[in-house]
Amino acid sequence: MNHSLVKFIRSIYRTNDFIPLHAPTFRGNEKDYLMKTICSTFVSSVGKYVSQFEQMVESYTQSKKAVAVVNGSAALHTALFMAGVRPNDLVITQSLTFVATCNSLYHMGAEPLFIDVSNKTLGLSPVATENYLQENAYINEEGECIHKNTNKRIKVVLPMHTFGHPVELDELNDVCKKWNLCLVEDAAESLGSFYKSKHTGTVGKLAALSFNGNKIITTGGGGMVLCGSEVVGLRTKHITTTAKIPHPYEFDHDEPGFNYRLPNLNAALGCAQMECLPEFLAQKRELANSYQEYFKGTEFKFVVEPEHCKSNYWLNAIICPDKKCRDLLLKETNELNVMTRPVWKLMHKLPMFKNALKGDLIVSEHMEAHLVNLPSSPINIEFEK
Ligand SMILES: *Cc1c(COP(=O)(O)O)cnc(C)c1O
């Protein structure tokens, strides 16, 4: 089985060399825009590509305002700050996620509260969230959602669109409204993914995108905060650029800000990559279709986009019938130079989050033991055949 899988993947990528999980693709105007940036000398915190990149993401996602920052982790930090997270607050999130989701809230003095993911989306389950809140929370006189056992305030619900598959945003939004919580989306992996007809990251009040080297488009390092209103967008821009009051030469700052501004050099790369996004999406969808076809009728379950959603299929994934089978698949494919990976170690098993509050995590545990990611770089399958 594993050897024929390797053969199949090699036939798609048409190479006998190492096949990575996800490599960046530069076949557009990247070099041109980078050269223009260097020649202009505006490589750093000033330059036209930053606002151009923001506008491209804004119009693609139909976000009210997009603010470019240095990476996805900074975007998450900014989004949680703008959502009003304070030290000692609890933030409801997934244990099945990349560590950056939890690091962002940890560094604000907040704590994660882990709720299970849904079988259908691999992202935060609205049903599990509602059930946990019913049992463990109440709304106080100030209208704040309070965790009964610890008396801590629950402020934010932070779902993550795992591998680009959108979570059930309407249902999570309903839970948030009922419990007076702020919905913030970790959309780091889901540029190009739509929930119903809305782009991921535009249902919550705020969201974070990442343009790290392994994501669907890359700026080397980079991120974007998607803001649900113009007002929030303007303040987000302000605090991520040292909270400077505009003036031709004087220094004046009106609050403690961050220096999270994306350099123009990275934004230039971003503009070229955004131009290629539709092509990447089409190629990744075709690749996902090929995998789905390949695994049809086998004991491996290929993870497909949830109902009413269009996924970017950032990372393709299969669910193995048991852990032994998963371990063997990981070992044999990697030995044959085709990179496959298990999902992240669950967050509540990491030393810094091992004492965090949590609900039952049955689906998360199941995915941790059975899921494998497959090579997912965009490739023109038709052309390569
Ligand atoms: C990539 C990623 C991030 C962080 O992005 P960086 O740009 O690497 O800081 C955050 N959350 C998730 C789920 C990610 O996959």
Coordinates of C-alpha atoms and ligand atoms in Angstrom, one line a residue:
M1 CA 0.0 0.0 0.0
N2 CA 2.6 2.6 1.1
H3 CA 4.9 1.8 -1.8
S4 CA 2.1 2.2 -4.3
L5 CA 1.1 5.5 -2.6
V6 CA 4.7 6.7 -3.0
K7 CA 4.6 5.7 -6.7
F8 CA 1.3 7.6 -7.1
I9 CA 2.7 10.7 -5.5
R10 CA 5.8 10.5 -7.6
S11 CA 3.7 10.2 -10.8
I12 CA 1.9 13.4 -9.9
Y13 CA 5.0 15.4 -9.0
R14 CA 7.1 13.7 -11.8
T15 CA 10.3 13.5 -9.8
N16 CA 12.5 11.0 -8.1
D17 CA 13.9 13.7 -5.7
F18 CA 12.7 14.5 -2.3
I19 CA 9.0 15.7 -2.3
P20 CA 8.3 18.1 0.5
L21 CA 4.9 18.6 2.2
H22 CA 4.4 22.1 0.9
A23 CA 7.0 24.2 -1.0
P24 CA 6.5 27.8 -2.1
T25 CA 5.9 28.4 -5.8
F26 CA 7.3 31.5 -7.6
R27 CA 6.2 31.6 -11.3
G28 CA 4.7 35.1 -11.5
N29 CA 5.9 38.7 -11.0
E30 CA 7.9 38.0 -7.8
K31 CA 11.4 38.9 -9.2
D32 CA 10.1 41.9 -11.0
Y33 CA 8.4 43.5 -8.0
L34 CA 11.3 42.6 -5.7
M35 CA 13.8 44.3 -8.1
K36 CA 11.5 47.3 -8.4
T37 CA 11.4 47.5 -4.6
I38 CA 15.2 47.3 -4.3
C39 CA 15.8 49.9 -7.0
S40 CA 13.4 52.3 -5.3
T41 CA 15.3 51.9 -2.0
F42 CA 12.0 51.6 -0.2
V43 CA 12.6 48.1 1.2
S44 CA 11.5 48.7 4.7
S45 CA 8.6 50.3 6.6
V46 CA 7.5 52.7 3.9
G47 CA 6.5 51.9 0.3
K48 CA 3.6 51.4 -2.0
Y49 CA 3.5 47.6 -2.0
V50 CA 2.3 47.4 1.6
S51 CA -1.0 49.2 0.9
Q52 CA -1.3 47.6 -2.4
F53 CA -1.0 44.1 -0.8
E54 CA -3.6 45.1 1.8
Q55 CA -6.0 46.2 -0.9
M56 CA -5.5 43.0 -2.8
V57 CA -6.3 40.9 0.2
E58 CA -9.2 43.2 1.2
S59 CA -10.9 42.9 -2.2
Y60 CA -10.2 39.2 -2.5
T61 CA -11.6 38.4 1.0
Q62 CA -14.2 41.2 1.0
S63 CA -12.9 42.2 4.5
K64 CA -13.8 45.7 5.7
K65 CA -10.1 46.3 6.4
A66 CA -6.9 44.3 6.1
V67 CA -3.7 45.3 8.0
A68 CA -0.4 43.7 7.0
V69 CA 1.9 42.6 9.8
V70 CA 5.3 40.8 10.1
N71 CA 3.8 37.3 10.6
G72 CA 0.8 35.3 11.5
S73 CA 1.7 35.1 15.1
A74 CA 1.8 38.9 15.3
A75 CA -1.5 39.0 13.5
L76 CA -3.0 36.8 16.1
H77 CA -1.6 38.8 19.0
T78 CA -2.9 42.0 17.4
A79 CA -6.4 40.5 16.8
L80 CA -6.7 39.3 20.4
F81 CA -5.5 42.7 21.6
M82 CA -8.1 44.4 19.5
A83 CA -10.7 41.9 20.8
G84 CA -10.0 43.2 24.3
V85 CA -8.3 40.2 25.8
R86 CA -6.8 41.0 29.2
P87 CA -4.4 39.2 31.6
N88 CA -6.2 36.2 33.3
D89 CA -8.9 36.0 30.7
L90 CA -9.8 32.6 29.2
V91 CA -9.8 32.1 25.4
I92 CA -11.7 29.1 24.1
T93 CA -9.7 27.4 21.4
Q94 CA -8.7 24.0 19.9
S95 CA -6.1 21.6 21.3
L96 CA -5.7 20.4 17.7
T97 CA -3.9 23.4 16.3
F98 CA -0.4 24.7 15.6
V99 CA 1.3 26.1 18.7
A100 CA 1.1 29.7 17.5
T101 CA -2.6 29.9 18.2
C102 CA -1.9 29.3 21.9
N103 CA 1.3 31.2 22.1
S104 CA -0.4 34.4 21.1
L105 CA -2.9 34.3 24.0
Y106 CA -0.3 33.0 26.4
H107 CA 1.9 36.1 25.9
M108 CA -1.1 38.3 26.7
G109 CA -1.3 36.7 30.1
A110 CA -4.5 34.9 29.0
E111 CA -5.1 31.1 29.2
P112 CA -6.4 28.7 26.7
L113 CA -9.6 26.6 27.4
F114 CA -9.5 23.6 25.1
I115 CA -12.7 22.4 23.5
D116 CA -13.0 19.5 21.1
V117 CA -13.0 19.7 17.3
S118 CA -15.8 18.5 15.0
N119 CA -15.4 15.3 13.0
K120 CA -16.8 17.2 10.0
T121 CA -14.4 20.2 9.9
L122 CA -11.4 19.2 12.1
G123 CA -12.0 22.7 13.7
L124 CA -13.7 23.9 16.9
S125 CA -17.0 22.2 17.5
P126 CA -19.9 24.6 18.1
V127 CA -21.9 21.8 19.8
A128 CA -19.0 21.0 22.2
T129 CA -18.5 24.7 22.9
E130 CA -22.2 25.3 23.7
N131 CA -22.3 22.1 25.9
Y132 CA -19.2 23.1 27.8
L133 CA -20.5 26.6 28.4
Q134 CA -23.9 25.4 29.6
E135 CA -22.2 23.2 32.2
N136 CA -19.3 25.5 33.2
A137 CA -20.2 29.1 32.6
Y138 CA -22.7 31.8 33.5
I139 CA -23.2 35.5 32.5
N140 CA -22.7 38.0 35.3
E141 CA -24.4 41.3 36.0
E142 CA -22.0 43.2 33.7
G143 CA -22.9 40.8 30.9
E144 CA -19.5 39.0 31.0
C145 CA -19.2 35.3 30.5
I146 CA -17.6 33.8 33.7
H147 CA -16.1 30.4 34.1
K148 CA -17.8 28.9 37.3
N149 CA -14.9 27.0 38.9
T150 CA -12.2 29.6 38.4
N151 CA -14.2 32.9 38.3
K152 CA -12.2 33.8 35.3
R153 CA -13.7 35.8 32.4
I154 CA -14.1 34.0 29.1
K155 CA -13.6 36.7 26.5
V156 CA -12.9 35.2 23.1
V157 CA -13.7 32.1 21.0
L158 CA -10.7 31.4 18.7
P159 CA -11.4 28.6 16.2
M160 CA -8.8 27.6 13.6
H161 CA -9.6 26.5 10.1
T162 CA -7.6 23.3 10.1
F163 CA -5.6 22.7 6.8
G164 CA -7.9 25.3 5.2
H165 CA -11.2 23.6 6.0
P166 CA -13.7 26.2 7.3
V167 CA -15.2 25.6 10.8
E168 CA -19.0 26.0 11.3
L169 CA -18.9 29.8 11.5
D170 CA -22.6 30.5 11.7
E171 CA -23.1 28.1 14.6
L172 CA -20.0 29.4 16.4
N173 CA -21.2 32.9 15.9
D174 CA -24.6 32.0 17.4
V175 CA -22.8 30.6 20.5
C176 CA -20.7 33.7 20.8
K177 CA -23.8 36.0 20.6
K178 CA -25.6 34.0 23.2
W179 CA -22.7 34.0 25.7
N180 CA -21.4 37.5 24.9
L181 CA -18.1 36.3 23.5
C182 CA -16.0 37.8 20.7
L183 CA -15.3 35.5 17.7
V184 CA -11.8 35.8 16.4
E185 CA -10.7 33.4 13.6
D186 CA -7.2 31.9 13.2
A187 CA -7.4 31.8 9.4
A188 CA -3.6 31.4 9.1
E189 CA -4.1 28.3 6.9
S190 CA -7.3 29.3 5.0
L191 CA -6.6 32.1 2.5
G192 CA -8.8 31.1 -0.4
S193 CA -11.3 29.1 1.7
F194 CA -15.0 30.1 1.8
Y195 CA -17.7 29.4 4.3
K196 CA -21.0 29.6 2.4
S197 CA -20.1 32.5 0.2
K198 CA -18.0 34.4 2.8
H199 CA -14.2 34.2 3.0
T200 CA -12.9 32.7 6.2
G201 CA -11.9 35.4 8.6
T202 CA -14.7 37.7 7.7
V203 CA -17.4 36.3 9.9
G204 CA -15.6 36.9 13.2
K205 CA -14.9 40.4 14.5
L206 CA -11.2 39.9 13.7
A207 CA -9.0 37.3 12.1
A208 CA -5.4 36.4 11.4
L209 CA -3.8 35.2 8.1
S210 CA -0.3 33.9 7.7
F211 CA 2.0 34.2 4.7
N212 CA 4.8 32.0 6.1
G213 CA 6.8 29.9 3.6
N214 CA 4.7 26.8 4.0
K215 CA 1.3 28.6 3.5
I216 CA -0.7 28.8 0.3
I217 CA 0.9 32.1 -0.6
T218 CA 4.1 33.4 1.0
T219 CA 5.8 36.7 1.6
G220 CA 8.8 35.0 3.2
G221 CA 7.3 35.9 6.6
G222 CA 4.2 37.9 6.9
G223 CA 0.6 38.0 8.2
M224 CA -2.6 40.1 7.9
V225 CA -5.2 41.1 10.4
L226 CA -8.7 41.1 8.9
C227 CA -11.0 43.6 10.7
G228 CA -14.8 43.5 10.8
S229 CA -15.1 47.3 10.6
E230 CA -13.4 50.3 9.2
V231 CA -13.0 51.8 12.7
V232 CA -11.3 48.7 14.1
G233 CA -9.2 48.6 11.0
L234 CA -7.9 52.1 11.4
R235 CA -6.9 51.5 15.1
T236 CA -5.3 48.2 14.2
K237 CA -3.1 49.9 11.6
H238 CA -2.3 52.6 14.2
I239 CA -1.2 50.2 17.0
T240 CA 0.8 47.9 14.7
T241 CA 2.8 50.9 13.4
T242 CA 4.0 52.2 16.8
A243 CA 0.8 54.3 17.4
K244 CA 2.5 57.3 15.6
I245 CA 0.4 60.4 15.0
P246 CA 1.0 61.4 11.4
H247 CA 3.3 64.4 11.1
P248 CA 5.9 65.3 8.4
Y249 CA 8.8 65.3 10.9
E250 CA 7.7 65.2 14.6
F251 CA 7.6 62.1 16.8
D252 CA 4.3 61.8 18.7
H253 CA 2.7 58.6 19.8
D254 CA -0.6 58.3 21.7
E255 CA -0.6 54.8 23.1
P256 CA 1.8 51.9 23.6
G257 CA 2.1 50.4 20.1
F258 CA 3.7 47.5 18.4
N259 CA 6.2 47.5 15.6
Y260 CA 4.5 44.8 13.6
R261 CA 4.5 46.5 10.2
L262 CA 5.3 44.3 7.2
P263 CA 8.4 45.5 5.3
N264 CA 7.7 46.7 1.7
L265 CA 10.1 44.0 0.4
N266 CA 7.8 41.2 1.8
A267 CA 4.7 43.0 0.6
A268 CA 6.1 43.1 -3.0
L269 CA 6.4 39.4 -2.9
G270 CA 2.8 39.3 -1.5
C271 CA 1.4 41.3 -4.4
A272 CA 3.0 38.9 -6.9
Q273 CA 1.7 35.9 -5.0
M274 CA -1.8 37.2 -4.7
E275 CA -1.9 37.4 -8.5
C276 CA -1.2 33.7 -8.6
L277 CA -3.7 32.7 -5.9
P278 CA -6.5 31.6 -8.2
E279 CA -4.1 29.4 -10.2
F280 CA -2.8 27.8 -6.9
L281 CA -6.3 27.2 -5.7
A282 CA -7.3 25.5 -9.0
Q283 CA -4.3 23.3 -9.0
K284 CA -4.6 22.3 -5.3
R285 CA -8.3 21.4 -5.9
E286 CA -7.3 19.2 -8.8
L287 CA -4.6 17.6 -6.6
A288 CA -7.1 17.0 -3.8
N289 CA -9.5 15.4 -6.4
S290 CA -6.7 13.0 -7.5
Y291 CA -6.0 12.0 -3.9
Q292 CA -9.7 11.5 -3.2
E293 CA -10.0 9.3 -6.3
Y294 CA -6.9 7.3 -5.3
F295 CA -8.2 6.6 -1.8
K296 CA -11.7 5.7 -2.9
G297 CA -12.6 2.2 -1.7
T298 CA -9.5 1.9 0.5
E299 CA -9.5 1.8 4.3
F300 CA -8.0 5.3 4.3
K301 CA -10.5 8.2 4.6
F302 CA -9.5 11.3 2.6
V303 CA -10.5 14.5 4.3
V304 CA -12.9 16.5 2.1
E305 CA -14.2 20.1 2.4
P306 CA -17.1 20.5 4.8
E307 CA -20.7 21.0 3.5
H308 CA -21.5 24.5 2.2
C309 CA -17.8 25.3 2.1
K310 CA -15.0 25.7 -0.5
S311 CA -11.7 24.7 1.0
N312 CA -8.3 25.9 -0.3
Y313 CA -7.1 22.3 0.4
W314 CA -3.9 23.8 1.8
L315 CA -2.7 20.5 3.3
N316 CA -4.3 17.2 2.1
A317 CA -5.0 14.7 4.8
I318 CA -6.1 11.1 5.3
I319 CA -7.4 9.3 8.4
C320 CA -5.8 5.9 8.8
P321 CA -7.8 3.0 10.1
D322 CA -5.5 2.6 13.2
K323 CA -2.4 4.0 14.7
K324 CA -0.1 1.1 13.7
C325 CA -1.1 1.7 10.1
R326 CA -0.4 5.4 10.5
D327 CA 3.0 4.9 12.0
L328 CA 4.0 2.5 9.2
L329 CA 2.8 5.0 6.5
L330 CA 4.8 7.8 8.1
K331 CA 7.9 5.6 8.3
E332 CA 7.8 4.1 4.9
T333 CA 6.9 7.3 2.9
N334 CA 9.5 9.4 4.7
E335 CA 12.2 6.7 4.2
L336 CA 11.4 6.8 0.5
N337 CA 11.9 10.6 0.5
V338 CA 8.2 11.5 0.2
M339 CA 7.4 13.8 3.1
T340 CA 4.3 13.0 5.1
R341 CA 3.5 14.2 8.6
P342 CA 1.3 13.5 11.6
V343 CA -0.9 16.3 12.9
W344 CA 0.6 18.5 15.6
K345 CA 1.0 17.1 19.1
L346 CA -2.2 18.2 20.9
M347 CA -1.7 21.5 22.8
H348 CA -2.8 20.2 26.2
K349 CA 0.0 17.7 26.1
L350 CA 2.7 20.4 25.7
P351 CA 4.4 21.4 29.0
M352 CA 3.3 25.0 29.0
F353 CA -0.4 24.1 28.5
K354 CA -0.7 20.8 30.4
N355 CA -2.6 22.4 33.2
A356 CA -5.0 24.3 31.0
L357 CA -8.8 23.9 31.4
K358 CA -10.4 21.6 28.9
G359 CA -13.5 19.7 27.9
D360 CA -13.4 16.2 26.6
L361 CA -11.2 16.0 23.5
I362 CA -12.2 12.6 22.0
V363 CA -12.2 13.7 18.4
S364 CA -8.9 15.6 18.8
E365 CA -7.3 12.6 20.4
H366 CA -8.6 10.4 17.5
M367 CA -7.2 12.7 14.9
E368 CA -3.9 12.9 16.7
A369 CA -3.5 9.2 16.4
H370 CA -4.9 8.6 12.9
L371 CA -4.3 11.6 10.7
V372 CA -1.5 12.0 8.1
N373 CA -0.8 15.0 5.9
L374 CA 0.3 14.3 2.3
P375 CA 2.4 16.4 -0.1
S376 CA 0.3 19.4 -1.2
S377 CA 2.4 21.8 -3.2
P378 CA 0.4 23.3 -6.1
I379 CA 1.3 21.6 -9.4
N380 CA -0.2 21.7 -12.9
I381 CA -1.4 18.1 -13.1
E382 CA -2.9 18.4 -16.6
F383 CA 0.3 20.0 -18.0
E384 CA 2.6 17.5 -16.2
K385 CA 0.7 14.4 -17.4
Ligands
LIG1 C1 1.2 29.2 10.3 C2 0.2 29.3 11.4 C3 0.2 30.4 12.4 C4 1.3 31.4 12.5 O1 1.8 32.0 11.4 P1 3.4 32.5 11.4 O2 3.3 33.4 10.2 O3 4.2 31.3 11.2 O4 3.6 33.3 12.7 C5 -0.8 30.5 13.3 N1 -1.7 29.6 13.4 C6 -1.8 28.5 12.5 C7 -2.9 27.6 12.7 C8 -0.8 28.4 11.6 O5 -0.9 27.3 10.8

